[in-house]
Every structure is written in structure tokens, then in C-alpha cells.
Amino acid sequence: MDQITTIYQAVLEGDAAGTKEAVTVALQAGLAANTIMQDGLIAAMAEVGRQYESGDFFVPEMLIAARAMSAGLELLKPLLAQSGIKTTGRVIIGTVKGDLHDIGKNLVGMMLEGAGFEVIDLGTDVTPQKFVDAVNQRKPQLIAMSALLTTTMSNMGNTIKALNDAGVRDQVKVMIGGAPVTDSYAKQIGADGFAPDASSAARLAKSLVEA
Ligand code: B1M
């Protein structure tokens, strides 16, 4: 098996230690960090997404694969920064104000990383003002908001309103998701898109920044 295939397989199997080892071996053999990321880690996460959508993988498999991918990515990050490789885009992610659920949000963040995004995670209970400040300070292409409670969903709309009031709405695309969230709700509050799960979130994010 070549080094890229070894990395790909290790991520698919959710083997974090194996992924780290395979990435280290590939770097020692002189493979470029960007090649390892694109052809090994990102390609494997795309396959994880496909298997999740076809029902062959469930949330736990996706989580452990995403953790393995992150372990490999940690080794590459300093090298990628040095080589000035452009990421797919920068995304600010957070669970909205009043909401402490973060498992789905973390999974979406990991899938976005797996798709080549630079992910800035604001955590949970993120106020509209915090999202606005992050847009001003970090200049992302995309904001990704998660909510798991029917009582906190409205803070997605409030955040979009705050972005409008601050005059920065047209600088970013906004995507939303979470168990109670729907496509029609996204349209209602003026978001640019909705994704029902982490794997389609990564695909939607790419299409939004490429639009
Ligand atoms: Co809470 N909780 N919880 N809870 N909790 C729910 C959500 C609930 C449905 C349980 C129930 O009653 N059946 C219910 C909400 C009811 C409603 O509003 N309709 C509920 C409630 C009521 C509460 C409390 C109010 C309970 C209380 O204290 N009385 C309280 C609220 C706390 C707060 O947030 N202020 C509370 C607390 C908690 C815990 C802290 C105990 C814990 C959270 C731990 C944590 O996240 N660190 C918790 C948990 C674990 C759940 C359940 C059991 C599981 C949620 C989860 O992690 N799912 C949940 C019941 C359930 O869903 N079965 C429940 C797994 C995760 C991978 O899925 O988050 O849906 P999910 O993410 C998916 C998609 O939704 C999507 O992709 C993910 C992966 O495919 N997605 C996005 C998510 N974000 C996205 C963003 C995107 C795109 C896709 O784009 C940006």
C-alpha cells in the first residue's frame, strides 16, 4: 500500500494513532503536506461523508474518523501555514445563544476541516454580538450556526439581524443546521443555506464559498 492509501485507510477506520504515524512516515518520505492533506485526509473524509449518507456509517463512525483526520491535520498545520497553502475558506462556527449542545456542531466543524476549511470555533452559547465581532476581526467567508432547541432557534434569526445592523451581512454567507432547523426556516430568517447533517454541511459550505 502506498503512503497516501495508508493514511486514507487509517482515517476511514478511525485509527487516530495510525493516521498520525502514517502522516509522519509520508512527511519523512518527502511527500508535500498539501498532497497528504488533499489526497489522504480530505479524500478520506469525503468517503466518510458518502458512507454516512448511504447509511453504511453512523454518527460514531463519522466522529472517530473525524478525530483521526484531526490528529493527522494537527501534524500538517504548521507546515501548511509555512507554505502559504490557501484553505477552502475560513468559517466561524458556533452554537447560538442560550444553547449548550455542541456534539453536532463539533462534528460539522470537523467535517468542514476535513473539507479543507480553516475553522474558528466560538463554542456554545454564542451571542449575536460575538458572531458580529468575529466577522469584523477574523473576516470569514462563512458563518455556520447550530441550534438544538426550539427555544434557541430564533437566535439564528437574531444573529442575522445583528449582522445586518452592523452592516456586515453582505460580507459573509450564513448557513444553519441542527435537529429542529429546516430549509424553510433558513429561508424565513434570510440564511443562505441549511444542511441536515455534517456531511452535507461540508458540501453546502463549499458550494456557498464557491458561489
Ligand atoms: Co438536550 N435536548 N437539553 N442535552 N439533548 C435535546 C436536543 C432534546 C431533543 C431531548 C428531548 O427532549 N427529546 C430536547 C430539545 C427539545 C426541543 O427543543 N425541541 C433537549 C432539551 C429539552 C434539553 C434541556 C432543555 C434539558 C433540561 O435541562 N431540561 C437542556 C438545555 C441546555 C441548553 O442547551 N441550554 C439540555 C441539555 C443537554 C445536555 C447538556 C445534557 C446534553 C448536551 C451535551 C453536549 O452537547 N455537549 C444534551 C443532549 C446530549 C441531547 C440529545 C440527547 C442528543 C443531542 C446530540 O448531541 N445528538 C438530544 C436528543 C436527541 O437528539 N436524541 C437532546 C447527536 C448529534 C450528532 O446530532 O446535534 O442533531 P445533532 O447534529 C446533527 C444535525 O442536527 C446536524 O449535523 C449533526 C450531525 O449529522 N447539525 C448541523 C447540527 N448542527 C448543524 C449545523 C449546520 C449543519 C448541520 O450548519 C451550520
mmCIF file of C-alpha atoms and ligand atoms in Angstrom:
data_model
loop_
_atom_site.group_PDB
_atom_site.id
_atom_site.type_symbol
_atom_site.label_atom_id
_atom_site.label_comp_id
_atom_site.label_asym_id
_atom_site.label_seq_id
_atom_site.Cartn_x
_atom_site.Cartn_y
_atom_site.Cartn_z
ATOM 1 C CA MET A 1 0.000 0.000 0.000
ATOM 2 C CA ASP A 2 1.414 3.454 -0.822
ATOM 3 C CA GLN A 3 1.682 6.109 1.873
ATOM 4 C CA ILE A 4 -1.388 8.082 0.791
ATOM 5 C CA THR A 5 -3.536 4.939 0.732
ATOM 6 C CA THR A 6 -2.303 4.050 4.231
ATOM 7 C CA ILE A 7 -3.391 7.490 5.509
ATOM 8 C CA TYR A 8 -6.729 7.216 3.681
ATOM 9 C CA GLN A 9 -7.425 3.786 5.203
ATOM 10 C CA ALA A 10 -6.384 4.862 8.703
ATOM 11 C CA VAL A 11 -8.846 7.808 8.632
ATOM 12 C CA LEU A 12 -11.620 5.627 7.242
ATOM 13 C CA GLU A 13 -11.022 3.128 10.065
ATOM 14 C CA GLY A 14 -10.989 5.936 12.649
ATOM 15 C CA ASP A 15 -7.459 4.995 13.685
ATOM 16 C CA ALA A 16 -6.030 8.254 15.090
ATOM 17 C CA ALA A 17 -2.665 6.787 16.151
ATOM 18 C CA GLY A 18 -2.334 5.024 12.789
ATOM 19 C CA THR A 19 -3.178 8.238 10.935
ATOM 20 C CA LYS A 20 -0.528 10.188 12.852
ATOM 21 C CA GLU A 21 2.042 7.512 12.213
ATOM 22 C CA ALA A 22 1.189 7.294 8.501
ATOM 23 C CA VAL A 23 1.328 11.088 8.118
ATOM 24 C CA THR A 24 4.714 11.161 9.874
ATOM 25 C CA VAL A 25 6.074 8.433 7.578
ATOM 26 C CA ALA A 26 4.741 10.251 4.499
ATOM 27 C CA LEU A 27 6.370 13.522 5.591
ATOM 28 C CA GLN A 28 9.666 11.749 6.253
ATOM 29 C CA ALA A 29 9.464 10.242 2.769
ATOM 30 C CA GLY A 30 9.239 13.766 1.384
ATOM 31 C CA LEU A 31 5.567 13.976 0.393
ATOM 32 C CA ALA A 32 4.201 17.521 0.369
ATOM 33 C CA ALA A 33 1.924 18.474 3.275
ATOM 34 C CA ASN A 34 -0.720 19.692 0.836
ATOM 35 C CA THR A 35 -0.737 16.373 -1.054
ATOM 36 C CA ILE A 36 -1.105 14.473 2.217
ATOM 37 C CA MET A 37 -3.982 16.731 3.229
ATOM 38 C CA GLN A 38 -5.832 16.685 -0.102
ATOM 39 C CA ASP A 39 -5.278 13.116 -1.294
ATOM 40 C CA GLY A 40 -5.099 11.443 2.128
ATOM 41 C CA LEU A 41 -7.124 13.261 4.800
ATOM 42 C CA ILE A 42 -9.686 15.240 2.765
ATOM 43 C CA ALA A 43 -10.289 12.415 0.286
ATOM 44 C CA ALA A 44 -10.907 10.015 3.182
ATOM 45 C CA MET A 45 -13.356 12.397 4.861
ATOM 46 C CA ALA A 46 -15.233 12.796 1.587
ATOM 47 C CA GLU A 47 -15.586 8.999 1.505
ATOM 48 C CA VAL A 48 -16.713 9.024 5.167
ATOM 49 C CA GLY A 49 -19.396 11.550 4.171
ATOM 50 C CA ARG A 50 -20.528 9.323 1.283
ATOM 51 C CA GLN A 51 -20.742 6.270 3.546
ATOM 52 C CA TYR A 52 -22.701 8.250 6.139
ATOM 53 C CA GLU A 53 -25.180 9.410 3.513
ATOM 54 C CA SER A 54 -25.623 5.892 2.152
ATOM 55 C CA GLY A 55 -26.269 4.547 5.663
ATOM 56 C CA ASP A 56 -23.083 2.448 5.907
ATOM 57 C CA PHE A 57 -21.616 4.758 8.589
ATOM 58 C CA PHE A 58 -23.431 6.240 11.593
ATOM 59 C CA VAL A 59 -22.559 9.202 13.824
ATOM 60 C CA PRO A 60 -20.000 7.275 15.981
ATOM 61 C CA GLU A 61 -18.036 6.078 12.915
ATOM 62 C CA MET A 62 -18.105 9.575 11.482
ATOM 63 C CA LEU A 63 -16.898 11.023 14.804
ATOM 64 C CA ILE A 64 -13.949 8.681 15.194
ATOM 65 C CA ALA A 65 -12.951 9.158 11.553
ATOM 66 C CA ALA A 66 -13.126 12.934 12.046
ATOM 67 C CA ARG A 67 -10.932 12.628 15.151
ATOM 68 C CA ALA A 68 -8.383 10.588 13.220
ATOM 69 C CA MET A 69 -8.425 13.201 10.451
ATOM 70 C CA SER A 70 -7.900 15.994 13.026
ATOM 71 C CA ALA A 71 -4.956 14.113 14.567
ATOM 72 C CA GLY A 72 -3.287 13.944 11.155
ATOM 73 C CA LEU A 73 -4.159 17.534 10.328
ATOM 74 C CA GLU A 74 -2.512 18.779 13.551
ATOM 75 C CA LEU A 75 0.846 17.494 12.249
ATOM 76 C CA LEU A 76 0.336 19.252 8.917
ATOM 77 C CA LYS A 77 -0.970 22.607 10.140
ATOM 78 C CA PRO A 78 2.416 24.249 10.877
ATOM 79 C CA LEU A 79 3.773 23.066 7.517
ATOM 80 C CA LEU A 80 0.702 24.273 5.629
ATOM 81 C CA ALA A 81 0.952 27.670 7.339
ATOM 82 C CA GLN A 82 4.623 27.954 6.301
ATOM 83 C CA SER A 83 3.922 27.017 2.701
ATOM 84 C CA GLY A 84 1.059 29.534 2.494
ATOM 85 C CA ILE A 85 -1.361 27.000 1.011
ATOM 86 C CA LYS A 86 -4.786 28.554 0.603
ATOM 87 C CA THR A 87 -7.576 26.866 2.516
ATOM 88 C CA THR A 88 -11.024 26.269 1.008
ATOM 89 C CA GLY A 89 -12.175 29.228 3.091
ATOM 90 C CA ARG A 90 -12.453 30.493 6.649
ATOM 91 C CA VAL A 91 -15.538 29.638 8.634
ATOM 92 C CA ILE A 92 -16.753 30.840 12.019
ATOM 93 C CA ILE A 93 -18.833 28.185 13.734
ATOM 94 C CA GLY A 94 -20.837 28.274 16.950
ATOM 95 C CA THR A 95 -23.932 27.102 18.787
ATOM 96 C CA VAL A 96 -26.290 30.027 19.257
ATOM 97 C CA LYS A 97 -27.069 31.970 22.413
ATOM 98 C CA GLY A 98 -28.817 30.006 25.157
ATOM 99 C CA ASP A 99 -27.861 26.641 23.669
ATOM 100 C CA LEU A 100 -25.185 24.363 25.134
ATOM 101 C CA HIS A 101 -25.451 21.405 22.734
ATOM 102 C CA ASP A 102 -22.182 21.012 20.891
ATOM 103 C CA ILE A 103 -21.795 17.423 19.686
ATOM 104 C CA GLY A 104 -23.396 18.060 16.280
ATOM 105 C CA LYS A 105 -21.663 21.424 15.957
ATOM 106 C CA ASN A 106 -18.277 19.815 16.658
ATOM 107 C CA LEU A 107 -18.968 17.139 14.087
ATOM 108 C CA VAL A 108 -19.884 19.764 11.496
ATOM 109 C CA GLY A 109 -16.678 21.653 12.389
ATOM 110 C CA MET A 110 -14.596 18.529 11.883
ATOM 111 C CA MET A 111 -16.240 17.769 8.539
ATOM 112 C CA LEU A 112 -15.576 21.355 7.451
ATOM 113 C CA GLU A 113 -11.926 20.924 8.465
ATOM 114 C CA GLY A 114 -11.923 17.678 6.553
ATOM 115 C CA ALA A 115 -13.148 19.606 3.507
ATOM 116 C CA GLY A 116 -10.166 21.965 3.806
ATOM 117 C CA PHE A 117 -11.738 24.897 5.672
ATOM 118 C CA GLU A 118 -9.990 26.881 8.383
ATOM 119 C CA VAL A 119 -12.481 26.544 11.222
ATOM 120 C CA ILE A 120 -12.736 29.077 14.042
ATOM 121 C CA ASP A 121 -14.954 27.623 16.742
ATOM 122 C CA LEU A 122 -16.645 30.146 19.047
ATOM 123 C CA GLY A 123 -18.087 27.330 21.175
ATOM 124 C CA THR A 124 -21.597 27.289 22.618
ATOM 125 C CA ASP A 125 -23.999 29.978 23.886
ATOM 126 C CA VAL A 126 -22.630 32.427 21.302
ATOM 127 C CA THR A 127 -24.384 35.791 21.337
ATOM 128 C CA PRO A 128 -25.246 37.618 18.091
ATOM 129 C CA GLN A 129 -22.699 40.294 19.058
ATOM 130 C CA LYS A 130 -19.948 37.662 19.398
ATOM 131 C CA PHE A 131 -20.660 36.478 15.834
ATOM 132 C CA VAL A 132 -20.551 40.092 14.610
ATOM 133 C CA ASP A 133 -17.245 40.736 16.429
ATOM 134 C CA ALA A 134 -15.769 37.554 14.944
ATOM 135 C CA VAL A 135 -16.772 38.649 11.431
ATOM 136 C CA ASN A 136 -15.083 42.019 11.963
ATOM 137 C CA GLN A 137 -11.942 40.535 13.476
ATOM 138 C CA ARG A 138 -11.441 37.304 11.513
ATOM 139 C CA LYS A 139 -13.015 38.152 8.138
ATOM 140 C CA PRO A 140 -14.527 34.711 7.427
ATOM 141 C CA GLN A 141 -16.299 33.815 4.182
ATOM 142 C CA LEU A 142 -18.901 31.861 6.103
ATOM 143 C CA ILE A 143 -20.773 31.705 9.400
ATOM 144 C CA ALA A 144 -22.114 28.309 10.484
ATOM 145 C CA MET A 145 -24.707 28.327 13.274
ATOM 146 C CA SER A 146 -26.070 25.328 15.134
ATOM 147 C CA ALA A 147 -29.140 25.100 17.410
ATOM 148 C CA LEU A 148 -30.715 22.048 19.053
ATOM 149 C CA LEU A 149 -33.559 23.678 20.929
ATOM 150 C CA THR A 150 -36.765 25.087 19.503
ATOM 151 C CA THR A 151 -36.367 27.857 22.104
ATOM 152 C CA THR A 152 -32.929 28.929 20.815
ATOM 153 C CA MET A 153 -33.524 28.654 17.054
ATOM 154 C CA SER A 154 -34.752 32.246 16.997
ATOM 155 C CA ASN A 155 -31.230 33.373 17.938
ATOM 156 C CA MET A 156 -30.145 32.348 14.440
ATOM 157 C CA GLY A 157 -32.515 34.973 13.064
ATOM 158 C CA ASN A 158 -31.353 37.435 15.728
ATOM 159 C CA THR A 159 -27.745 36.866 14.684
ATOM 160 C CA ILE A 160 -28.570 37.549 11.032
ATOM 161 C CA LYS A 161 -30.362 40.722 12.118
ATOM 162 C CA ALA A 162 -27.279 41.753 14.150
ATOM 163 C CA LEU A 163 -25.060 41.136 11.095
ATOM 164 C CA ASN A 164 -27.401 43.343 9.049
ATOM 165 C CA ASP A 165 -27.472 46.062 11.722
ATOM 166 C CA ALA A 166 -23.661 46.020 11.889
ATOM 167 C CA GLY A 167 -23.502 46.412 8.084
ATOM 168 C CA VAL A 168 -21.520 43.187 7.586
ATOM 169 C CA ARG A 169 -24.218 40.790 6.352
ATOM 170 C CA ASP A 170 -23.074 41.079 2.739
ATOM 171 C CA GLN A 171 -19.501 40.156 3.708
ATOM 172 C CA VAL A 172 -20.387 36.596 4.750
ATOM 173 C CA LYS A 173 -22.548 33.671 3.756
ATOM 174 C CA VAL A 174 -24.638 32.200 6.573
ATOM 175 C CA MET A 175 -25.554 28.538 6.924
ATOM 176 C CA ILE A 176 -27.585 26.933 9.673
ATOM 177 C CA GLY A 177 -28.429 23.480 10.983
ATOM 178 C CA GLY A 178 -29.412 21.386 13.973
ATOM 179 C CA ALA A 179 -32.205 18.930 14.749
ATOM 180 C CA PRO A 180 -35.159 21.388 14.874
ATOM 181 C CA VAL A 181 -33.938 23.501 11.947
ATOM 182 C CA THR A 182 -35.414 23.199 8.446
ATOM 183 C CA ASP A 183 -34.797 24.548 4.993
ATOM 184 C CA SER A 184 -37.937 26.662 5.147
ATOM 185 C CA TYR A 185 -36.766 28.156 8.457
ATOM 186 C CA ALA A 186 -33.463 29.062 6.812
ATOM 187 C CA LYS A 187 -35.351 30.884 4.057
ATOM 188 C CA GLN A 188 -37.639 32.568 6.569
ATOM 189 C CA ILE A 189 -34.744 34.146 8.509
ATOM 190 C CA GLY A 190 -32.685 35.007 5.429
ATOM 191 C CA ALA A 191 -29.877 32.442 5.832
ATOM 192 C CA ASP A 192 -28.032 31.376 2.671
ATOM 193 C CA GLY A 193 -28.438 27.675 3.308
ATOM 194 C CA PHE A 194 -29.436 24.783 5.554
ATOM 195 C CA ALA A 195 -27.855 21.349 5.873
ATOM 196 C CA PRO A 196 -29.475 18.412 7.682
ATOM 197 C CA ASP A 197 -26.233 16.685 8.684
ATOM 198 C CA ALA A 198 -22.488 17.160 8.981
ATOM 199 C CA SER A 199 -21.555 15.620 5.692
ATOM 200 C CA SER A 200 -23.989 17.684 3.632
ATOM 201 C CA ALA A 201 -22.915 20.719 5.699
ATOM 202 C CA ALA A 202 -19.395 20.371 4.292
ATOM 203 C CA ARG A 203 -20.764 20.143 0.759
ATOM 204 C CA LEU A 204 -23.068 23.117 1.244
ATOM 205 C CA ALA A 205 -20.232 25.182 2.750
ATOM 206 C CA LYS A 206 -18.070 24.538 -0.303
ATOM 207 C CA SER A 207 -20.852 25.488 -2.704
ATOM 208 C CA LEU A 208 -21.578 28.682 -0.746
ATOM 209 C CA VAL A 209 -17.980 29.938 -0.749
ATOM 210 C CA GLU A 210 -17.501 28.966 -4.391
ATOM 211 C CA ALA A 211 -20.737 30.739 -5.481
HETATM 212 CO CO1 B1M B 1 -30.545 18.205 25.302
HETATM 213 N N1 B1M B 1 -32.242 18.323 24.335
HETATM 214 N N2 B1M B 1 -31.188 19.528 26.582
HETATM 215 N N3 B1M B 1 -28.864 17.899 26.225
HETATM 216 N N4 B1M B 1 -30.274 16.763 24.165
HETATM 217 C C1 B1M B 1 -32.362 17.556 23.101
HETATM 218 C C2 B1M B 1 -31.922 18.374 21.904
HETATM 219 C C3 B1M B 1 -33.889 17.157 23.065
HETATM 220 C C4 B1M B 1 -34.464 16.898 21.670
HETATM 221 C C5 B1M B 1 -34.131 15.966 24.022
HETATM 222 C C6 B1M B 1 -35.601 15.605 24.158
HETATM 223 O O1 B1M B 1 -36.321 16.234 24.893
HETATM 224 N N5 B1M B 1 -36.036 14.596 23.435
HETATM 225 C C7 B1M B 1 -34.510 18.423 23.772
HETATM 226 C C8 B1M B 1 -34.903 19.578 22.845
HETATM 227 C C9 B1M B 1 -36.389 19.729 22.672
HETATM 228 C C10 B1M B 1 -36.680 20.842 21.748
HETATM 229 O O2 B1M B 1 -36.285 21.947 21.941
HETATM 230 N N6 B1M B 1 -37.376 20.516 20.693
HETATM 231 C C11 B1M B 1 -33.404 18.795 24.733
HETATM 232 C C12 B1M B 1 -33.574 19.567 25.908
HETATM 233 C C13 B1M B 1 -35.000 19.973 26.223
HETATM 234 C C14 B1M B 1 -32.506 19.936 26.752
HETATM 235 C C15 B1M B 1 -32.581 20.771 28.045
HETATM 236 C C16 B1M B 1 -33.505 21.991 28.000
HETATM 237 C C17 B1M B 1 -32.967 19.787 29.155
HETATM 238 C C18 B1M B 1 -33.199 20.439 30.509
HETATM 239 O O3 B1M B 1 -32.275 20.907 31.111
HETATM 240 N N7 B1M B 1 -34.473 20.459 30.867
HETATM 241 C C19 B1M B 1 -31.109 21.185 28.254
HETATM 242 C C20 B1M B 1 -30.787 22.526 27.568
HETATM 243 C C21 B1M B 1 -29.387 23.016 27.877
HETATM 244 C C22 B1M B 1 -29.040 24.186 26.991
HETATM 245 O O4 B1M B 1 -28.605 23.966 25.892
HETATM 246 N N8 B1M B 1 -29.274 25.394 27.457
HETATM 247 C C23 B1M B 1 -30.385 20.067 27.559
HETATM 248 C C24 B1M B 1 -29.124 19.632 27.901
HETATM 249 C C25 B1M B 1 -28.438 18.587 27.304
HETATM 250 C C26 B1M B 1 -27.089 18.045 27.795
HETATM 251 C C27 B1M B 1 -26.151 19.119 28.339
HETATM 252 C C28 B1M B 1 -27.388 17.053 28.887
HETATM 253 C C29 B1M B 1 -26.584 17.267 26.525
HETATM 254 C C30 B1M B 1 -25.699 18.125 25.595
HETATM 255 C C31 B1M B 1 -24.230 17.746 25.710
HETATM 256 C C32 B1M B 1 -23.435 18.411 24.649
HETATM 257 O O5 B1M B 1 -23.883 18.711 23.556
HETATM 258 N N9 B1M B 1 -22.169 18.650 24.977
HETATM 259 C C33 B1M B 1 -27.903 17.011 25.776
HETATM 260 C C34 B1M B 1 -28.056 16.029 24.757
HETATM 261 C C35 B1M B 1 -26.865 15.116 24.530
HETATM 262 C C36 B1M B 1 -29.236 15.906 23.997
HETATM 263 C C37 B1M B 1 -29.602 14.812 22.959
HETATM 264 C C38 B1M B 1 -29.867 13.542 23.782
HETATM 265 C C39 B1M B 1 -28.588 14.479 21.910
HETATM 266 C C40 B1M B 1 -28.108 15.684 21.078
HETATM 267 C C41 B1M B 1 -26.918 15.247 20.245
HETATM 268 O O6 B1M B 1 -25.795 15.508 20.600
HETATM 269 N N10 B1M B 1 -27.175 14.492 19.136
HETATM 270 C C42 B1M B 1 -30.922 15.427 22.311
HETATM 271 C C43 B1M B 1 -31.953 14.359 21.957
HETATM 272 C C44 B1M B 1 -31.678 13.728 20.628
HETATM 273 O O7 B1M B 1 -31.265 14.396 19.690
HETATM 274 N N11 B1M B 1 -31.939 12.472 20.550
HETATM 275 C C45 B1M B 1 -31.284 16.499 23.226
HETATM 276 C C46 B1M B 1 -26.133 13.921 18.304
HETATM 277 C C47 B1M B 1 -25.645 14.953 17.281
HETATM 278 C C48 B1M B 1 -24.583 14.336 16.384
HETATM 279 O O8 B1M B 1 -26.772 15.313 16.484
HETATM 280 O O9 B1M B 1 -26.767 17.678 17.372
HETATM 281 O O10 B1M B 1 -28.653 16.852 15.870
HETATM 282 P P1 B1M B 1 -27.218 16.821 16.259
HETATM 283 O O11 B1M B 1 -26.349 17.266 14.994
HETATM 284 C C49 B1M B 1 -26.537 16.716 13.719
HETATM 285 C C50 B1M B 1 -27.520 17.506 12.834
HETATM 286 O O12 B1M B 1 -28.526 18.153 13.560
HETATM 287 C C51 B1M B 1 -26.636 18.411 12.061
HETATM 288 O O13 B1M B 1 -25.430 17.675 11.890
HETATM 289 C C52 B1M B 1 -25.179 16.863 13.033
HETATM 290 C C53 B1M B 1 -24.532 15.571 12.608
HETATM 291 O O14 B1M B 1 -25.109 14.993 11.493
HETATM 292 N N12 B1M B 1 -26.238 19.730 12.553
HETATM 293 C C54 B1M B 1 -25.901 20.700 11.668
HETATM 294 C C55 B1M B 1 -26.069 20.193 13.792
HETATM 295 N N13 B1M B 1 -25.631 21.463 13.749
HETATM 296 C C56 B1M B 1 -25.517 21.803 12.451
HETATM 297 C C57 B1M B 1 -25.086 22.975 11.830
HETATM 298 C C58 B1M B 1 -25.072 23.021 10.427
HETATM 299 C C59 B1M B 1 -25.486 21.934 9.680
HETATM 300 C C60 B1M B 1 -25.886 20.753 10.278
HETATM 301 O O15 B1M B 1 -24.702 24.089 9.733
HETATM 302 C C61 B1M B 1 -24.112 25.178 10.413
#
